[in-house]
CSV table of C-alpha atoms and ligand atoms in Angstrom, one decimal:
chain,number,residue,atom,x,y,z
A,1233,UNK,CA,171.0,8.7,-94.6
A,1234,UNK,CA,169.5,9.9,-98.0
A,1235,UNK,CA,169.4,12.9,-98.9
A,1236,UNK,CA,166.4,15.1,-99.5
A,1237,UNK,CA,166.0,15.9,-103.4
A,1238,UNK,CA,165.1,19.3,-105.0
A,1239,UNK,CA,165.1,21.1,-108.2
A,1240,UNK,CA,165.8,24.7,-107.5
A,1241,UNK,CA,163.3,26.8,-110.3
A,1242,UNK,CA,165.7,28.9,-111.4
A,1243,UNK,CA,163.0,31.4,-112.9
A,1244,UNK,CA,164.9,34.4,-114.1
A,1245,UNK,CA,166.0,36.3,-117.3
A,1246,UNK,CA,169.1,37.3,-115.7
A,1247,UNK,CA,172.4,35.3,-116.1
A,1248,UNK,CA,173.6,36.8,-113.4
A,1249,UNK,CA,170.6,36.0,-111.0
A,1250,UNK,CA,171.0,32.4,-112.0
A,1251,UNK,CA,174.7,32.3,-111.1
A,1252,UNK,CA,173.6,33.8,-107.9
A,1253,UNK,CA,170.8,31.2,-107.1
A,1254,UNK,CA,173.5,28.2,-108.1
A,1255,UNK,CA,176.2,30.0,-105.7
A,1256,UNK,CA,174.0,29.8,-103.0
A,1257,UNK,CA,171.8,27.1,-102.7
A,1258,UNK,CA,174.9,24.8,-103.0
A,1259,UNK,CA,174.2,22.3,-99.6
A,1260,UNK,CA,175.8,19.7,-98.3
A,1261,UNK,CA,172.4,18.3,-96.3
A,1262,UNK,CA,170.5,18.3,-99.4
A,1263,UNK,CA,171.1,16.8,-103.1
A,1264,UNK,CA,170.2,20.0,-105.2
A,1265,UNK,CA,169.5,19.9,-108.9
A,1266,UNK,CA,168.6,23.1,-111.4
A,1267,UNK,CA,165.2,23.7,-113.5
A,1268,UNK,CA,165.4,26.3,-115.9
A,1269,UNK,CA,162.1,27.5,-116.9
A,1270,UNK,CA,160.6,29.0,-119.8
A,1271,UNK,CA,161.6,32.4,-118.8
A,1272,UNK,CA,165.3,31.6,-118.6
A,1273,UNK,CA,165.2,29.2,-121.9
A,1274,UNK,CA,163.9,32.0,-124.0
A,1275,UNK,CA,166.1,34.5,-122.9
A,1276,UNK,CA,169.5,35.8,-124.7
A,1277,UNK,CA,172.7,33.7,-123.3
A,1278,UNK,CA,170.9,30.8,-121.7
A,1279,UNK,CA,171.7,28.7,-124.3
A,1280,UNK,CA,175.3,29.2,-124.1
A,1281,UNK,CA,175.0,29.2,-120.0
A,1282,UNK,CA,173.5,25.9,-119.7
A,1283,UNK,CA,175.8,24.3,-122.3
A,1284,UNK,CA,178.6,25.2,-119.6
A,1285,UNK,CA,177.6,23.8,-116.1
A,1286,UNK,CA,179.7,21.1,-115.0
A,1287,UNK,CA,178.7,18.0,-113.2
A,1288,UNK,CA,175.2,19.5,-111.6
A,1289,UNK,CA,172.1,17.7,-112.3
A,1290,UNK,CA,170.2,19.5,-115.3
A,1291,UNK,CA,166.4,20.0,-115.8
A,1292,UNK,CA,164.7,21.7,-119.3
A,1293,UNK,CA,161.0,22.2,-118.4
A,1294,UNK,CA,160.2,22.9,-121.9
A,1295,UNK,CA,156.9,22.1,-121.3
A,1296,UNK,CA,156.6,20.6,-124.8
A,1297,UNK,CA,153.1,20.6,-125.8
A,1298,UNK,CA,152.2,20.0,-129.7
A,1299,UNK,CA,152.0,17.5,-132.7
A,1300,UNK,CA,153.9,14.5,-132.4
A,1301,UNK,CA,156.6,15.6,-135.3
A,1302,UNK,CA,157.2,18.7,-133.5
A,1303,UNK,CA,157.9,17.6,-129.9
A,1304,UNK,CA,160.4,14.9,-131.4
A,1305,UNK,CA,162.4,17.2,-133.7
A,1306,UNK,CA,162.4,19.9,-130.2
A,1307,UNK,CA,163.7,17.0,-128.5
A,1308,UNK,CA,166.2,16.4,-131.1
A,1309,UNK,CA,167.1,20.2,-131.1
A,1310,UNK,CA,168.2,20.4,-127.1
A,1311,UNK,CA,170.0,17.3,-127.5
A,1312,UNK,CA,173.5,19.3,-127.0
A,1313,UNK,CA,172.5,20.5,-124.2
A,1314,UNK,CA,172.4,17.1,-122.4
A,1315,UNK,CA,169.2,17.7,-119.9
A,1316,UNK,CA,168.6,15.0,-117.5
A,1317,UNK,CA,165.5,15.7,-117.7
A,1318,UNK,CA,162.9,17.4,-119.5
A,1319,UNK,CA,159.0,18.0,-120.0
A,1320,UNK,CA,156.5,17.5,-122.2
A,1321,UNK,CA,152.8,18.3,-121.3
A,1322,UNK,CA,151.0,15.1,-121.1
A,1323,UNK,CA,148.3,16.8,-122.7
A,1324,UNK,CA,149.8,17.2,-126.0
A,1325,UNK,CA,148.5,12.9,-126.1
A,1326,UNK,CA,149.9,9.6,-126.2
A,1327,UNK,CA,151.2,9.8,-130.2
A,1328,UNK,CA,153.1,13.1,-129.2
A,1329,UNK,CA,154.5,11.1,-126.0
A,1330,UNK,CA,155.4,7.8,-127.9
A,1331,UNK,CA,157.3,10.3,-130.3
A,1332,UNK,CA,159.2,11.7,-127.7
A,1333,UNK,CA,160.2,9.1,-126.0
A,1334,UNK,CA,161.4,7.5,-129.0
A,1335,UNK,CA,164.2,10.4,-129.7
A,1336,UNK,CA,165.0,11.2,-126.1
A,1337,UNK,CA,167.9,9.3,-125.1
A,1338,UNK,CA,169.6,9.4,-122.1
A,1339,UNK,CA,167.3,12.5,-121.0
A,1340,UNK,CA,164.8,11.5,-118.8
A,1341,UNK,CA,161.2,12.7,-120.6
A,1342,UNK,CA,158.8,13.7,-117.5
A,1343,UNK,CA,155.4,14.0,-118.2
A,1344,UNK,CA,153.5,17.0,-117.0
A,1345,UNK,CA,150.1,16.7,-115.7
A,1346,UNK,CA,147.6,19.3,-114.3
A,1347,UNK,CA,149.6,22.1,-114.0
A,1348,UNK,CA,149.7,23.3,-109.8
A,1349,UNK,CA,148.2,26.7,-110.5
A,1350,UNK,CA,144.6,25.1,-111.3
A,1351,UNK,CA,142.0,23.7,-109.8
A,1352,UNK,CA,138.9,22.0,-110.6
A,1353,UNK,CA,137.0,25.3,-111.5
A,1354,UNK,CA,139.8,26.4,-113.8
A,1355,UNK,CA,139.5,22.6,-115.1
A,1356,UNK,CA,136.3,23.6,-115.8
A,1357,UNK,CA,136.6,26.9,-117.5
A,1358,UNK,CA,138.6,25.1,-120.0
A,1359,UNK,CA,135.9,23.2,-120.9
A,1360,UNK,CA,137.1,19.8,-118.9
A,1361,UNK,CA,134.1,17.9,-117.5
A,1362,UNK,CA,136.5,15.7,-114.5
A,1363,UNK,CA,137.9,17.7,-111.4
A,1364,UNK,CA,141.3,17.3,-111.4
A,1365,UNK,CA,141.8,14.2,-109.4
A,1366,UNK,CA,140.4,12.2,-112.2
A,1367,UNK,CA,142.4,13.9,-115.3
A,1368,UNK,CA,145.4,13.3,-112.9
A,1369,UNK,CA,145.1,9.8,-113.3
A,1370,UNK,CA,144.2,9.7,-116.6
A,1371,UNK,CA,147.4,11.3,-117.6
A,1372,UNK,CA,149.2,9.2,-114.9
A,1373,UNK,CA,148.3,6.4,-117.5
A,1374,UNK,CA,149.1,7.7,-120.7
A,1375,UNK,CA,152.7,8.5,-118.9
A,1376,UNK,CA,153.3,5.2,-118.0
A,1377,UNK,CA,151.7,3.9,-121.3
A,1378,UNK,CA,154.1,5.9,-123.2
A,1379,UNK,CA,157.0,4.7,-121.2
A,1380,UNK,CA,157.7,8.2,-119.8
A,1381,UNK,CA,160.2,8.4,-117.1
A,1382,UNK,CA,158.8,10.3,-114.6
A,1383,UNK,CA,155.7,12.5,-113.9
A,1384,UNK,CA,155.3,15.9,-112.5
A,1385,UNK,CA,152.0,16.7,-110.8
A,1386,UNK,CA,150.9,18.3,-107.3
A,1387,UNK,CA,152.0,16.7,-104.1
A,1388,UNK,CA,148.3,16.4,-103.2
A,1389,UNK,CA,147.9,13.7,-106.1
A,1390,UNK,CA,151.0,11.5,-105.2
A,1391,UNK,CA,148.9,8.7,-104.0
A,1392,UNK,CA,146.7,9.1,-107.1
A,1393,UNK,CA,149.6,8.7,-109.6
A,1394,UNK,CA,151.5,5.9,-108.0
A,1395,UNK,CA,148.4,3.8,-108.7
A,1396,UNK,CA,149.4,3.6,-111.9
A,1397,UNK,CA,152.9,5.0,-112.4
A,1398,UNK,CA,155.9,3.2,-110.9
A,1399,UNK,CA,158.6,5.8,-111.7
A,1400,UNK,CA,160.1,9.1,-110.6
A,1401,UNK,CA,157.5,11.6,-108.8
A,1402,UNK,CA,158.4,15.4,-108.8
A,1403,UNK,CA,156.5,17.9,-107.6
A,1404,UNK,CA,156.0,21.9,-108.3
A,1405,UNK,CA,153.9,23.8,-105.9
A,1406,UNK,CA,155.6,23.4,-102.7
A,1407,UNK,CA,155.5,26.0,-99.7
A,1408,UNK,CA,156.9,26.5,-96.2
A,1409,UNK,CA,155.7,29.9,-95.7
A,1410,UNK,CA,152.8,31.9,-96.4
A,1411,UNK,CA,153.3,33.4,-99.7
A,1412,UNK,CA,151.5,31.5,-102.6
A,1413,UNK,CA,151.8,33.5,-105.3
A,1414,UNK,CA,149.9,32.1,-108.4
A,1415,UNK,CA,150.4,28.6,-106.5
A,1416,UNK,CA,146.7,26.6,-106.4
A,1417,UNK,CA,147.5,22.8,-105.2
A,1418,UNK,CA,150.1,23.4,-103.0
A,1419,UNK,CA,152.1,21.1,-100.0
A,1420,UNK,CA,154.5,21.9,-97.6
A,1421,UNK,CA,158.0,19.5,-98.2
A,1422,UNK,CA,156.8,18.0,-95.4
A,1423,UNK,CA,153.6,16.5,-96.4
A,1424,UNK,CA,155.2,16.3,-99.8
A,1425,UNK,CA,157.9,14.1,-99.0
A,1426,UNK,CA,155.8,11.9,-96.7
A,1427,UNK,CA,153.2,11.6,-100.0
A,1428,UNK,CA,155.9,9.7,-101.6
A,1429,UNK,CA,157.9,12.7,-103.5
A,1430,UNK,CA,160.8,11.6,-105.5
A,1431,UNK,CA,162.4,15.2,-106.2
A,1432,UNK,CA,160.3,19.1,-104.9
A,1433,UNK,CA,160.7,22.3,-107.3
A,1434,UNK,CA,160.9,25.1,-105.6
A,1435,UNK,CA,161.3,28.5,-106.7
A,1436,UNK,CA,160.3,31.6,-105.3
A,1437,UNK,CA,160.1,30.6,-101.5
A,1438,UNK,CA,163.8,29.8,-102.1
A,1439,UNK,CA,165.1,32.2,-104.8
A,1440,UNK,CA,163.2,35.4,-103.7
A,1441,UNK,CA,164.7,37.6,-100.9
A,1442,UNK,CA,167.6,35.9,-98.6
A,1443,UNK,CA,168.4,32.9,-100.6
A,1444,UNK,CA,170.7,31.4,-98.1
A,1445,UNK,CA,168.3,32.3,-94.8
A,1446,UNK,CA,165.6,30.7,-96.6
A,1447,UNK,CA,167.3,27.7,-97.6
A,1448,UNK,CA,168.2,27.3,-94.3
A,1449,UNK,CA,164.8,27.5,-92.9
A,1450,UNK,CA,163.6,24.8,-95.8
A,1451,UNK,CA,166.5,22.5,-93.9
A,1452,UNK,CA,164.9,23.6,-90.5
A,1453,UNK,CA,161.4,22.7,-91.7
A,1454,UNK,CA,162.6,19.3,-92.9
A,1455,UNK,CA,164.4,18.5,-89.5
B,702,C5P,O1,158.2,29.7,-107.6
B,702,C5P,P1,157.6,28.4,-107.6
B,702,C5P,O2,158.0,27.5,-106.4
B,702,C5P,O3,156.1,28.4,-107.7
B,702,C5P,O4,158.1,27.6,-108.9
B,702,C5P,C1,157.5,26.4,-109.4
B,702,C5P,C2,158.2,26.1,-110.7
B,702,C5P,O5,157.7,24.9,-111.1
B,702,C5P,C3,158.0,27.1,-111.8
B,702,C5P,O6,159.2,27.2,-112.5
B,702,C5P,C4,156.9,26.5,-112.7
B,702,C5P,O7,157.1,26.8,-114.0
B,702,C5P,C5,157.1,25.0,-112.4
B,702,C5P,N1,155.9,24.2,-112.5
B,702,C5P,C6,154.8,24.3,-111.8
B,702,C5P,N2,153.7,23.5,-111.9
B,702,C5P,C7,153.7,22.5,-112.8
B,702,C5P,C8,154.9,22.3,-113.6
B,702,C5P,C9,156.0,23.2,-113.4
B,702,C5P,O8,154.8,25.2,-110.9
B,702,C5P,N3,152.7,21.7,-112.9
């Protein structure tokens, strides 16, 4: 049988925190790959970390979002590194996206879309006037216009995006137990799978606290 896919957020400053979240969310029942974050990109010794896993299955989420020139040259920058994927915000438009594309290789460029922590009114504070359904599939478009290789968006907008986007489908904002945190549009695996979910991310439900008890409950709740 296939194997359940998931990008473990490894959301941390701490080198030694990451090596512990690789250590133990190793599984044989599930095909794991790593997302380092922001927090872990921009802090001192990443770099040099990420340039030295062997054969595991690499995610940047850069979240590049800015002019077309200076997405491509970032791009260009973490070549070395040799992501297999990596994110740009869908937002930064279809110029910056065609740019991207353009210089990023063998890395697969993934498209970010609403992020999962808002919702229509936050949509709204920033001055959008379509909930977030709508945007969704706007940017589902521009992804698949710009050739992008896969998209990240909410589980609850799976259906939405393969309307228009044939590719990979990964999804953020994915709980099994009760703790949200800054989470808005959230599924369990679950529901997320059943949507249609290529790859889940999941961070703090798995890296906080226990992190082999509650990878062993995520197994549980998928059998
Ligand atoms: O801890 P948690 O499971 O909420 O982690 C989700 C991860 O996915 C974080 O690293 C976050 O930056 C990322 N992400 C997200 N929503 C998006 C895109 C990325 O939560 N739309």
């Amino acid at each position: 049988m296939k194997k359940n896919k998931i990008f473990i957020a490894c959301d941390s400053k701490n080198i030694k925190k990451i090596e512990e979240i690789i250590k133990k969310t190793r599984s044989s029942q599930l095909k794991i790959g790593y997302k380092f974050g922001l927090e872990f990109l921009n802090s001192k010794g990443s770099r040099n970390f990420i340039s030295k896993l062997k054969n595991k299955i690499i995610f940047g989420d850069y979240k590049f979002s800015d002019i077309p020139n200076t997405c491509a040259s970032a791009i260009k920058a973490v070549k070395d590194l040799n992501f297999n994927y990596i994110t740009i915000h869908i937002n930064s438009g279809l110029e910056a996206l065609k740019a991207a594309k353009k210089v990023s290789g063998k890395t697969k460029l993934i498209g970010v879309t609403v992020l999962t922590s808002l919702d229509d009114k936050s949509l709204k504070e920033i001055g959008f006037n379509k909930d977030v359904k709508k945007v969704v599939l706007r940017q589902a478009r521009l992804a698949n216009k710009a050739k992008l290789d896969a998209i990240v968006c909410s589980a609850q907008e799976i259906n939405i995006v393969k309307k228009v986007f044939k590719k990979e489908i990964i999804t953020p904002g994915i709980r099994f137990n009760s703790k949200i945190n800054d989470q808005k549009r959230i599924l369990t695996p679950k529901q997320a799978y059943k949507n249609g979910s290529d790859w889940l991310v999941i961070g703090r439900p798995i890296t906080k606290g226990n992190i082999k008890n509650n990878l062993k409950n995520l197994i549980d709740h998928l059998s």
